[in-house]
Short mmCIF file of C-alpha atoms and ligand atoms in Angstrom, two decimals:
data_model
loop_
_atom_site.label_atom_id
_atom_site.label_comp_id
_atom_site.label_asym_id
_atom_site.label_seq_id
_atom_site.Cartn_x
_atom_site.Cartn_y
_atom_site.Cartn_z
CA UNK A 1 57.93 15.44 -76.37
CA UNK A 2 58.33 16.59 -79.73
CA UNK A 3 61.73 15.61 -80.12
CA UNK A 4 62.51 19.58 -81.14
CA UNK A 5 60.23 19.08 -84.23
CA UNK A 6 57.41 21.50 -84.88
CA UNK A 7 54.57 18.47 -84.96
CA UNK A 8 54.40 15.09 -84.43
CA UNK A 9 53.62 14.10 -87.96
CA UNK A 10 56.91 15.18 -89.25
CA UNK A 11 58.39 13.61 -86.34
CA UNK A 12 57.09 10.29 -86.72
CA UNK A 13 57.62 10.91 -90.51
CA UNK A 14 61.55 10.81 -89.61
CA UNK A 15 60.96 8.21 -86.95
CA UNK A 16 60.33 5.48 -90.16
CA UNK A 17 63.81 4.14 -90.75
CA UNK A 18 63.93 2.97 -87.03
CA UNK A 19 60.85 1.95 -86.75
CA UNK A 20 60.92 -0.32 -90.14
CA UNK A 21 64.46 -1.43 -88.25
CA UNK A 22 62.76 -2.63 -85.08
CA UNK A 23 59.74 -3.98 -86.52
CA UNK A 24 62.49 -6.29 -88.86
CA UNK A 25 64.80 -7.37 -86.05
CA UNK A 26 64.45 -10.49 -84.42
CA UNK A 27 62.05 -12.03 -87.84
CA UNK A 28 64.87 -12.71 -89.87
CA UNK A 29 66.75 -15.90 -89.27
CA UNK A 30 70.65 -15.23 -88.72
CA UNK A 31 71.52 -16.48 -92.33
CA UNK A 32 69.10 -14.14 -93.80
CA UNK A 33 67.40 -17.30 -95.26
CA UNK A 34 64.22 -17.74 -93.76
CA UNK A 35 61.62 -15.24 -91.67
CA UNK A 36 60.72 -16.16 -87.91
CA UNK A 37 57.28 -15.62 -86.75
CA UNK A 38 57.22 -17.33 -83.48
CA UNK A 39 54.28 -15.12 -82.49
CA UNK A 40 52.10 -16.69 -84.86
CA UNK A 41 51.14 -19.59 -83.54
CA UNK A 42 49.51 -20.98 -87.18
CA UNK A 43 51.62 -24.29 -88.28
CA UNK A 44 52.63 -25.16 -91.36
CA UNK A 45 49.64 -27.80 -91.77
CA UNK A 46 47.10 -25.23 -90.92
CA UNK A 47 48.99 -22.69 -93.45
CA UNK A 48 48.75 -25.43 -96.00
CA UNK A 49 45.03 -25.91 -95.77
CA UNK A 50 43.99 -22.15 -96.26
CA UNK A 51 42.70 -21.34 -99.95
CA UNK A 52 42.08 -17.44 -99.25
CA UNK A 53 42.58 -14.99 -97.22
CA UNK A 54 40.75 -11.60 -96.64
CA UNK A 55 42.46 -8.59 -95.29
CA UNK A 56 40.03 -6.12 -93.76
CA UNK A 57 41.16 -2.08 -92.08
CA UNK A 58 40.16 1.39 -92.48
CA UNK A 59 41.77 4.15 -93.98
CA UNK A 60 45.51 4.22 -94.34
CA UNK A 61 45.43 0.66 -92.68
CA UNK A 62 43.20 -0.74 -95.72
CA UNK A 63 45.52 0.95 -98.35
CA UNK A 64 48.50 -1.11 -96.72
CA UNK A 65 46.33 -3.81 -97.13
CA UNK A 66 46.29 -3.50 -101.05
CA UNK A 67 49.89 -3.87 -100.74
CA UNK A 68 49.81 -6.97 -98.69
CA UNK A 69 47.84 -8.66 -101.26
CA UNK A 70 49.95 -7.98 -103.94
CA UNK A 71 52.64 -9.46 -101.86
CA UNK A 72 51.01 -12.60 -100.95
CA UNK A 73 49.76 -13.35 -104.14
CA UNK A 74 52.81 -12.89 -105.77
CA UNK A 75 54.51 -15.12 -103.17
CA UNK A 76 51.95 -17.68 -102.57
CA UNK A 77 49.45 -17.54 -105.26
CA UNK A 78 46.19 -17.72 -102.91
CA UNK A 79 43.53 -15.95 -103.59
CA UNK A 80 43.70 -12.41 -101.14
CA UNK A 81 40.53 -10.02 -101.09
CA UNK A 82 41.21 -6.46 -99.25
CA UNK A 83 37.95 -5.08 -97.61
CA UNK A 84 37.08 -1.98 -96.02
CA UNK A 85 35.75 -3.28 -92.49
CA UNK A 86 32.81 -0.65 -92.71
CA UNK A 87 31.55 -2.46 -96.20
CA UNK A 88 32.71 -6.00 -95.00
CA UNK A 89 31.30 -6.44 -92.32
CA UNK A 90 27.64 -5.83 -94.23
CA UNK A 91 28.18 -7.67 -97.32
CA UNK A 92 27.70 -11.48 -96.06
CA UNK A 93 31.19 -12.60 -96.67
CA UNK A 94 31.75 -15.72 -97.98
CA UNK A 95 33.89 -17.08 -95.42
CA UNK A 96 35.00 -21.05 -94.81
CA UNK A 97 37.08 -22.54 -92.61
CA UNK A 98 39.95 -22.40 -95.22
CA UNK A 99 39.84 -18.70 -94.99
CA UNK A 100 42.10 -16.65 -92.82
CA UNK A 101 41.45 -12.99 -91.82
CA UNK A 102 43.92 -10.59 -91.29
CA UNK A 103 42.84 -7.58 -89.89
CA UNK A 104 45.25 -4.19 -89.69
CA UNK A 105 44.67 -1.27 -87.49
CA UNK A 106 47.07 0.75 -86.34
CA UNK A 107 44.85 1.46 -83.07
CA UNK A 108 43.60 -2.06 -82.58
CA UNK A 109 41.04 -0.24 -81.44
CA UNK A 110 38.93 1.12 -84.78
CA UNK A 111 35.22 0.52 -84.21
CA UNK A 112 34.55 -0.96 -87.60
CA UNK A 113 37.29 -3.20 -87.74
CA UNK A 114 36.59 -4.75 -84.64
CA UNK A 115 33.26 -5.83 -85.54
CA UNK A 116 34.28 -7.14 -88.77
CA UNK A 117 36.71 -9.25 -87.14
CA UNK A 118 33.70 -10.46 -84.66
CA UNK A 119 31.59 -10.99 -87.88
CA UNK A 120 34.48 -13.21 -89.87
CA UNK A 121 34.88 -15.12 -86.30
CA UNK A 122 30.82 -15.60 -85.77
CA UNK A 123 31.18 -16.88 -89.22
CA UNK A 124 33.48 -19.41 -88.88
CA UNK A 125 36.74 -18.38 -90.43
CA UNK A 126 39.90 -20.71 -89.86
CA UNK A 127 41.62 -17.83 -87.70
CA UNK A 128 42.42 -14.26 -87.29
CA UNK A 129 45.97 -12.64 -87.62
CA UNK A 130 45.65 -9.27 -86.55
CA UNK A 131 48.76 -6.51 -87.55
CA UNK A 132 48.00 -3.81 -85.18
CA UNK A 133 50.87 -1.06 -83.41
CA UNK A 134 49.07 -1.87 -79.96
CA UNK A 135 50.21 -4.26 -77.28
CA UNK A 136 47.39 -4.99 -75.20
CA UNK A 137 44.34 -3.17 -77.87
CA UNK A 138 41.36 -5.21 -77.67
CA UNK A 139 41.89 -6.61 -81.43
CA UNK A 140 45.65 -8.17 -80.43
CA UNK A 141 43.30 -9.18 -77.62
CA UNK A 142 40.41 -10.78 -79.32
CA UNK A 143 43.00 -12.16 -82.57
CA UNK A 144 44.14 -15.93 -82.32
CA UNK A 145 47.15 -14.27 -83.64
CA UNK A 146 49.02 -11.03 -83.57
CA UNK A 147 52.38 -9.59 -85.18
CA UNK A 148 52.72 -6.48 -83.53
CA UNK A 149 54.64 -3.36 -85.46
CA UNK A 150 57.48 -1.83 -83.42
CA UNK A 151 56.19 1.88 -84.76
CA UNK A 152 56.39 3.25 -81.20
CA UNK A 153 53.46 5.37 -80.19
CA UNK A 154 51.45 7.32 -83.15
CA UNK A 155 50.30 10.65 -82.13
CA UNK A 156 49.59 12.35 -85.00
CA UNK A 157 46.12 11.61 -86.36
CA UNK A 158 47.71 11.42 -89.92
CA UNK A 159 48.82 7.50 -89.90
CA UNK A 160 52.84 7.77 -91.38
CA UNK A 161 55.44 5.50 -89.18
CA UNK A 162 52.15 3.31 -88.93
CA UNK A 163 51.58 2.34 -92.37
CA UNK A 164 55.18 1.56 -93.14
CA UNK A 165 55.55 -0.89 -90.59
CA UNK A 166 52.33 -2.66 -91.79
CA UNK A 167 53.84 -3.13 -94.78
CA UNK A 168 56.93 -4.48 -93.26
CA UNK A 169 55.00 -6.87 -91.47
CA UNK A 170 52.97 -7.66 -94.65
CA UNK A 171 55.88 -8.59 -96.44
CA UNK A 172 57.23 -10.68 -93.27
CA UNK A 173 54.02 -12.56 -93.44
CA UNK A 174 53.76 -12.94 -97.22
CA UNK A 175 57.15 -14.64 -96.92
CA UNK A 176 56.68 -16.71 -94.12
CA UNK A 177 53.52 -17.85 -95.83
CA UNK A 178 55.54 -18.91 -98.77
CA UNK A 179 58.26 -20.32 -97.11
CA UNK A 180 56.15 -22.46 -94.46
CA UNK A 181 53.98 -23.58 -98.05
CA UNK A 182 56.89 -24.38 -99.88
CA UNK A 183 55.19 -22.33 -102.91
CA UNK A 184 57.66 -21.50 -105.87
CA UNK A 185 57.80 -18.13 -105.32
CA UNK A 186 59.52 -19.56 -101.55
CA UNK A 187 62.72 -18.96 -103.69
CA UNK A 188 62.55 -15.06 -103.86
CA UNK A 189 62.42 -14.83 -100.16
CA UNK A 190 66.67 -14.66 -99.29
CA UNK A 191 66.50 -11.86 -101.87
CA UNK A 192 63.58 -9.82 -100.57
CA UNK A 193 64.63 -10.05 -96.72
CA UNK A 194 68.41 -8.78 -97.96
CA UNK A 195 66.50 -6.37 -99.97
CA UNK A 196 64.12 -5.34 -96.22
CA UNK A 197 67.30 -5.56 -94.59
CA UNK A 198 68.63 -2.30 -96.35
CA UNK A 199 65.59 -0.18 -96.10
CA UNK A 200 65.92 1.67 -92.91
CA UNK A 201 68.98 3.20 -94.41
CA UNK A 202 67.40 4.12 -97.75
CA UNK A 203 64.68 5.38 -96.11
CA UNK A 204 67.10 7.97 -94.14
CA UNK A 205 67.97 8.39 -97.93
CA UNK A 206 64.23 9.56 -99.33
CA UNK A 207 64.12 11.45 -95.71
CA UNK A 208 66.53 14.09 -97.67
CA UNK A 209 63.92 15.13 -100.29
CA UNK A 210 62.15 17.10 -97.85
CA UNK A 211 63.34 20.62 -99.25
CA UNK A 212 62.49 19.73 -102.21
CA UNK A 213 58.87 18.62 -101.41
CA UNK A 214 58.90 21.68 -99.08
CA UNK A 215 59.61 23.74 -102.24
CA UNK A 216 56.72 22.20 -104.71
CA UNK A 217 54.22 22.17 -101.91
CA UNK A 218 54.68 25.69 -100.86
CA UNK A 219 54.28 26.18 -104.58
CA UNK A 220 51.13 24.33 -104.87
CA UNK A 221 49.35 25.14 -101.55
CA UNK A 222 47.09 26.87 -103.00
CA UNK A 223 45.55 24.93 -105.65
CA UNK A 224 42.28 23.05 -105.02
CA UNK A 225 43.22 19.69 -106.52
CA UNK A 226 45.30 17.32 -106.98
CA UNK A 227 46.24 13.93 -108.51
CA UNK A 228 48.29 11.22 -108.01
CA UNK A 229 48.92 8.60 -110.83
CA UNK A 230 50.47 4.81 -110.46
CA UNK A 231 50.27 1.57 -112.05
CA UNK A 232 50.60 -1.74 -109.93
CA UNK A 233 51.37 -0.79 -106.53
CA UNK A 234 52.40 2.72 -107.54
CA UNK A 235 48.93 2.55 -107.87
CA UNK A 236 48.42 1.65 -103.73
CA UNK A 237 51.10 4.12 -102.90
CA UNK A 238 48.92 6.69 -105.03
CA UNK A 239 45.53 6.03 -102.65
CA UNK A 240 47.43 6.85 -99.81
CA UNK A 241 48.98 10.17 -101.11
CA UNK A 242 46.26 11.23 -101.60
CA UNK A 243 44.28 10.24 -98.21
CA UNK A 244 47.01 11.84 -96.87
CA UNK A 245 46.72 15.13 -98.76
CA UNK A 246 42.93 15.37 -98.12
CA UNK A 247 43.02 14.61 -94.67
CA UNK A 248 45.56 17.67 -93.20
CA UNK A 249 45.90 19.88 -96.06
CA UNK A 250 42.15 20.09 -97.06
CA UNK A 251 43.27 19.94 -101.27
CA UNK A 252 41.28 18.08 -102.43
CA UNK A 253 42.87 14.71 -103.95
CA UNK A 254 42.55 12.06 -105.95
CA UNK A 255 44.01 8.61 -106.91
CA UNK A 256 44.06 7.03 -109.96
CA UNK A 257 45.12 3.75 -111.69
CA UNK A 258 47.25 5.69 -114.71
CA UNK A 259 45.26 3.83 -117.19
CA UNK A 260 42.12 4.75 -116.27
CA UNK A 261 42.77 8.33 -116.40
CA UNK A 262 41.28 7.96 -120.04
CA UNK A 263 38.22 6.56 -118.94
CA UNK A 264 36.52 9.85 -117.41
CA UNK A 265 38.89 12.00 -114.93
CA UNK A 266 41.25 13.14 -117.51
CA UNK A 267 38.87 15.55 -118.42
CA UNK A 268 39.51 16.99 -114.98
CA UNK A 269 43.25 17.58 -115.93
CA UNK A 270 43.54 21.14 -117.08
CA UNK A 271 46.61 23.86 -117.05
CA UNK A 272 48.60 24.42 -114.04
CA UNK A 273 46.89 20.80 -112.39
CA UNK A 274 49.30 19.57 -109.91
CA UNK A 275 49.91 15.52 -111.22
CA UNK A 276 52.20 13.27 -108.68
CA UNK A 277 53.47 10.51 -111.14
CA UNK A 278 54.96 7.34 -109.48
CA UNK A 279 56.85 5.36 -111.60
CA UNK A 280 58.81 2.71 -109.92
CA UNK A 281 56.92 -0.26 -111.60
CA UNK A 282 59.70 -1.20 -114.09
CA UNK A 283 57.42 -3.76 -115.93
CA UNK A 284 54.75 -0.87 -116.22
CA UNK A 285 57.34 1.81 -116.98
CA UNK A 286 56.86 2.75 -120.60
CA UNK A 287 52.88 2.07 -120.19
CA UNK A 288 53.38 4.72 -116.85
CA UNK A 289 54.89 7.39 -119.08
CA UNK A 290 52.46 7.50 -121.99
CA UNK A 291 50.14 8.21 -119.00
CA UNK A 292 52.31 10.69 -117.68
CA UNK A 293 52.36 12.37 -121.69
CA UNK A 294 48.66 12.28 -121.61
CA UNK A 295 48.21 14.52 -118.70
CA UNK A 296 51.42 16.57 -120.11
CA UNK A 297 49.43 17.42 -123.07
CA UNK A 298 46.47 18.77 -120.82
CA UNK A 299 48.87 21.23 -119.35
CA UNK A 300 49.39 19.44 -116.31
CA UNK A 301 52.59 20.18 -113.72
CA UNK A 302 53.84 16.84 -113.46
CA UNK A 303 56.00 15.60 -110.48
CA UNK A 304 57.25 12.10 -110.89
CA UNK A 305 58.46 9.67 -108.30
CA UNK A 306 61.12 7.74 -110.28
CA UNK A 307 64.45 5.67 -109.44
CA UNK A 308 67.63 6.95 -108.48
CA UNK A 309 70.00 7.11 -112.12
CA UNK A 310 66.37 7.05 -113.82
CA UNK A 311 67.48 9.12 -117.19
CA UNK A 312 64.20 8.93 -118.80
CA UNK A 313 61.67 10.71 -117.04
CA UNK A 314 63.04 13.86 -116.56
CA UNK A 315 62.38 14.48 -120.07
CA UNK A 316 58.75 14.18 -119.62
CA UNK A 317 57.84 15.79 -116.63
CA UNK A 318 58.83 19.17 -114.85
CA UNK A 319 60.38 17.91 -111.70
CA UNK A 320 61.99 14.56 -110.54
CA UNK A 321 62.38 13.19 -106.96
CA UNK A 322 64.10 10.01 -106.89
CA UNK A 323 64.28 7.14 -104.25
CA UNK A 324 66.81 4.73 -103.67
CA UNK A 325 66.65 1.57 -105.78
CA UNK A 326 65.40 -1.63 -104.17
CA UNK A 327 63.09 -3.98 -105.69
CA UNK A 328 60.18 -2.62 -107.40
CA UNK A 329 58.08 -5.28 -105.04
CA UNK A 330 58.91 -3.43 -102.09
CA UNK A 331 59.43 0.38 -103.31
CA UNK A 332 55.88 1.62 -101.43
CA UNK A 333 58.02 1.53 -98.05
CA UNK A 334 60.38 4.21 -99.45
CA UNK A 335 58.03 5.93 -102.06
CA UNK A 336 55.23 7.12 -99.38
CA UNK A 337 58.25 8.64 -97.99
CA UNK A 338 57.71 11.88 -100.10
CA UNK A 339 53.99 11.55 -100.15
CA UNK A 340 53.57 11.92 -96.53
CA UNK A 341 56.56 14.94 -96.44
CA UNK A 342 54.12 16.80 -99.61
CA UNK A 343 51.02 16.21 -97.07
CA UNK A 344 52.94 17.95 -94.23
CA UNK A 345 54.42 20.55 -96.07
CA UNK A 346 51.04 21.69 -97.97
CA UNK A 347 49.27 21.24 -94.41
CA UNK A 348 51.52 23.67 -92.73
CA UNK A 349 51.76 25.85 -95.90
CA UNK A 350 47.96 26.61 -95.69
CA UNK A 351 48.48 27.41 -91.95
CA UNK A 352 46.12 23.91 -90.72
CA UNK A 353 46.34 21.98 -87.22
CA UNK A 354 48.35 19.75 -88.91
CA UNK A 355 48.36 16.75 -86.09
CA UNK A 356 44.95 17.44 -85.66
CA UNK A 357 42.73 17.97 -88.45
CA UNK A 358 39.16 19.06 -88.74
CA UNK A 359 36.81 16.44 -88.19
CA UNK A 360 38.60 13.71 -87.30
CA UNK A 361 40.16 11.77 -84.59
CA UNK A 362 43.33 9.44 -83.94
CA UNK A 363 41.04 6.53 -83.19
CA UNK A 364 38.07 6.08 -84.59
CA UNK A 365 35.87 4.04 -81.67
CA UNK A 366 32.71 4.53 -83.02
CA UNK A 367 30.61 2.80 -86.43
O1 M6R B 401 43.95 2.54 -86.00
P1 M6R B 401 43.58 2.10 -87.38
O2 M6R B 401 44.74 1.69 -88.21
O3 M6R B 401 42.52 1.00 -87.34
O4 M6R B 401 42.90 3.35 -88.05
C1 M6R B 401 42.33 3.28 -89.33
C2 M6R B 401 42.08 4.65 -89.91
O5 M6R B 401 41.17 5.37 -89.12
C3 M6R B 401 43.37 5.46 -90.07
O6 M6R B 401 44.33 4.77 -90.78
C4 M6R B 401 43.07 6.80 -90.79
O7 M6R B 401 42.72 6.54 -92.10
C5 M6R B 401 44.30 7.71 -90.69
N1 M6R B 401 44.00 8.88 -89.92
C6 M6R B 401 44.84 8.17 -92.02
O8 M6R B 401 46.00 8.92 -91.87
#
């Protein structure tokens, strides 16, 4: 059932360029023009009249969420908040019936986002998309809408082959939204589903890190912390490498917005600190590496995330693992890649049940 690997996160970890291929197919138009939703039953008037959207999940579900707003903003220029359901669902939302909720679980099934998806209803919101991996789970259920992710079955409680499909349908619906809008940014979208279009096979591409992460986590499994550093989405990418690293290997981890680093935590950054450095923002590139010489000067080990034929960064920081150029808009897909491979490797470096960690299960069906 393994599929002759030793768990089924580093299964499902390999299972991502197929499953970012299926969850694609069929939602781009033939001439690579336009993206087809016929699941989503919203039309173009109703699409017109929203003015926000809030995007509520849990976990590794939420952090895709951070991604998706970047993405529809960028796109469409209305307003997107991300919640987590737990908080949401508490904090008297300020919902109309211009606002549309999208909720993400993996499960369709997570306790808290379920009820915040009741609560947005009971409060009148326009509608509910849901993004969820489940056919059938009560939230495609209970949604008016539902664009499913072709992940195949999750197993592992560590969410992986999950969370890249969200953000494949994130990006699908970001598009979509701009397209069926009209909005300015409508123009980018021929260029960003050519650029979807070629990530299952870079994906195979960041797949052949893996000795190298192997290496540097061996190396490392033994430290207590950990950082990870980003600016923009690097930044989103960041909060999951590190939920990811917390929840099987038990190191301790944190995520932080590189330019806040200055602003309290850098005092954390001593010798011998393990820092993961993502720096595939190009417009934040130079502001990314004066981070990245901050922490340097503390004594920190840096590994960076950069671009393929990136010459710069290798002269700042110890070690370099590359990823395939696409555009920097859509680089979380591929750079989570090695983030969820360092999360394995440390896991089964410091001997843990790495599919099922302490304390915590696959779906979460209670507040
Ligand atoms: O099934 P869901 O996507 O609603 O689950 C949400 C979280 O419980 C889940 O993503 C959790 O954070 C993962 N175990 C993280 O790897």
């Amino acid at each position: 059932e393994k599929g002759g690997y030793e768990h089924f996160m580093i299964k499902e970890i390999h299972e991502q360029p197929k499953a970012i291929k299926d969850t694609l197919t069929s939602r781009i138009s033939e001439d690579g023009q336009r993206v087809v939703l016929n699941e989503v039953s919203l039309t173009k008037e109703q699409m017109k009249e929203i003015d926000r959207i809030h995007i509520i999940a849990c976990g590794t579900s939420w952090h895709a969420g951070i991604v998706g707003k970047a993405a529809i903003e960028q796109l469409t220029r209305v307003p997107v908040d991300v919640e987590i359901a737990s908080e949401y669902r508490y904090s008297d939302p300020i919902i109309t019936d211009k606002t549309l909720v999208i909720v993400i679980s993996q499960s369709g099934e997570t306790a808290d986002t379920l009820a915040a998806m009741r609560e947005a209803k009971r409060l009148g919101c326009a509608r509910v998309l849901a993004i969820t991996n489940v056919v059938g789970s009560t939230i495609a259920r209970e949604a008016d809408d539902v664009i499913i992710t072709w992940a195949g079955p999750e197993i592992s409680v560590a969410s992986t082959k999950a969370y890249s499909t969200q953000l494949i349908a994130l990006y699908l619906f970001a598009c979509y939204f701009a397209q069926e809008r009209e909005t300015e940014g409508a123009k980018e979208v021929p260029e960003i589903l050519n650029a979807l279009k070629n990530l299952p096979a870079q994906a195979e591409k960041v797949l052949q890190t893996a000795p190298a992460i192997e290496a540097f986590a061996r190396a490392y499994a033994d430290k207590e912390d950990a950082f990870f550093i980003g600016r923009g989405l690097d930044y989103a990418v960041s909060l999951e490498g590190a939920l990811k690293l917390k929840e099987i290997s038990y190191i301790h981890a944190e995520a932080y917005a590189a330019g806040e680093l200055k602003h309290g935590t850098l005092a954390l950054i001593i010798e011998g600190v393990p820092v993961i450095a993502l720096a595939t923002q190009d417009h934040l590139y130079e502001k990314m590496i004066s981070n990245i010489v901050e922490v340097k000067a503390r004594g920190a080990y840096v590994l960076a995330l950069a671009w393929q034929g990136d010459q710069e960064i290798g002269k700042t920081v110890d070690q370099v693992i590359t990823i395939p150029r696409t555009l920097p808009f859509l680089a979380p897909v591929l750079a989570v890649i090695p983030l969820q491979l360092l999360a394995y490797y440390a896991s089964v470096a410091r001997g843990n049940d790495v599919d099922k960690p302490r304390n915590l299960a696959k779906s979460v069906t209670v507040e």
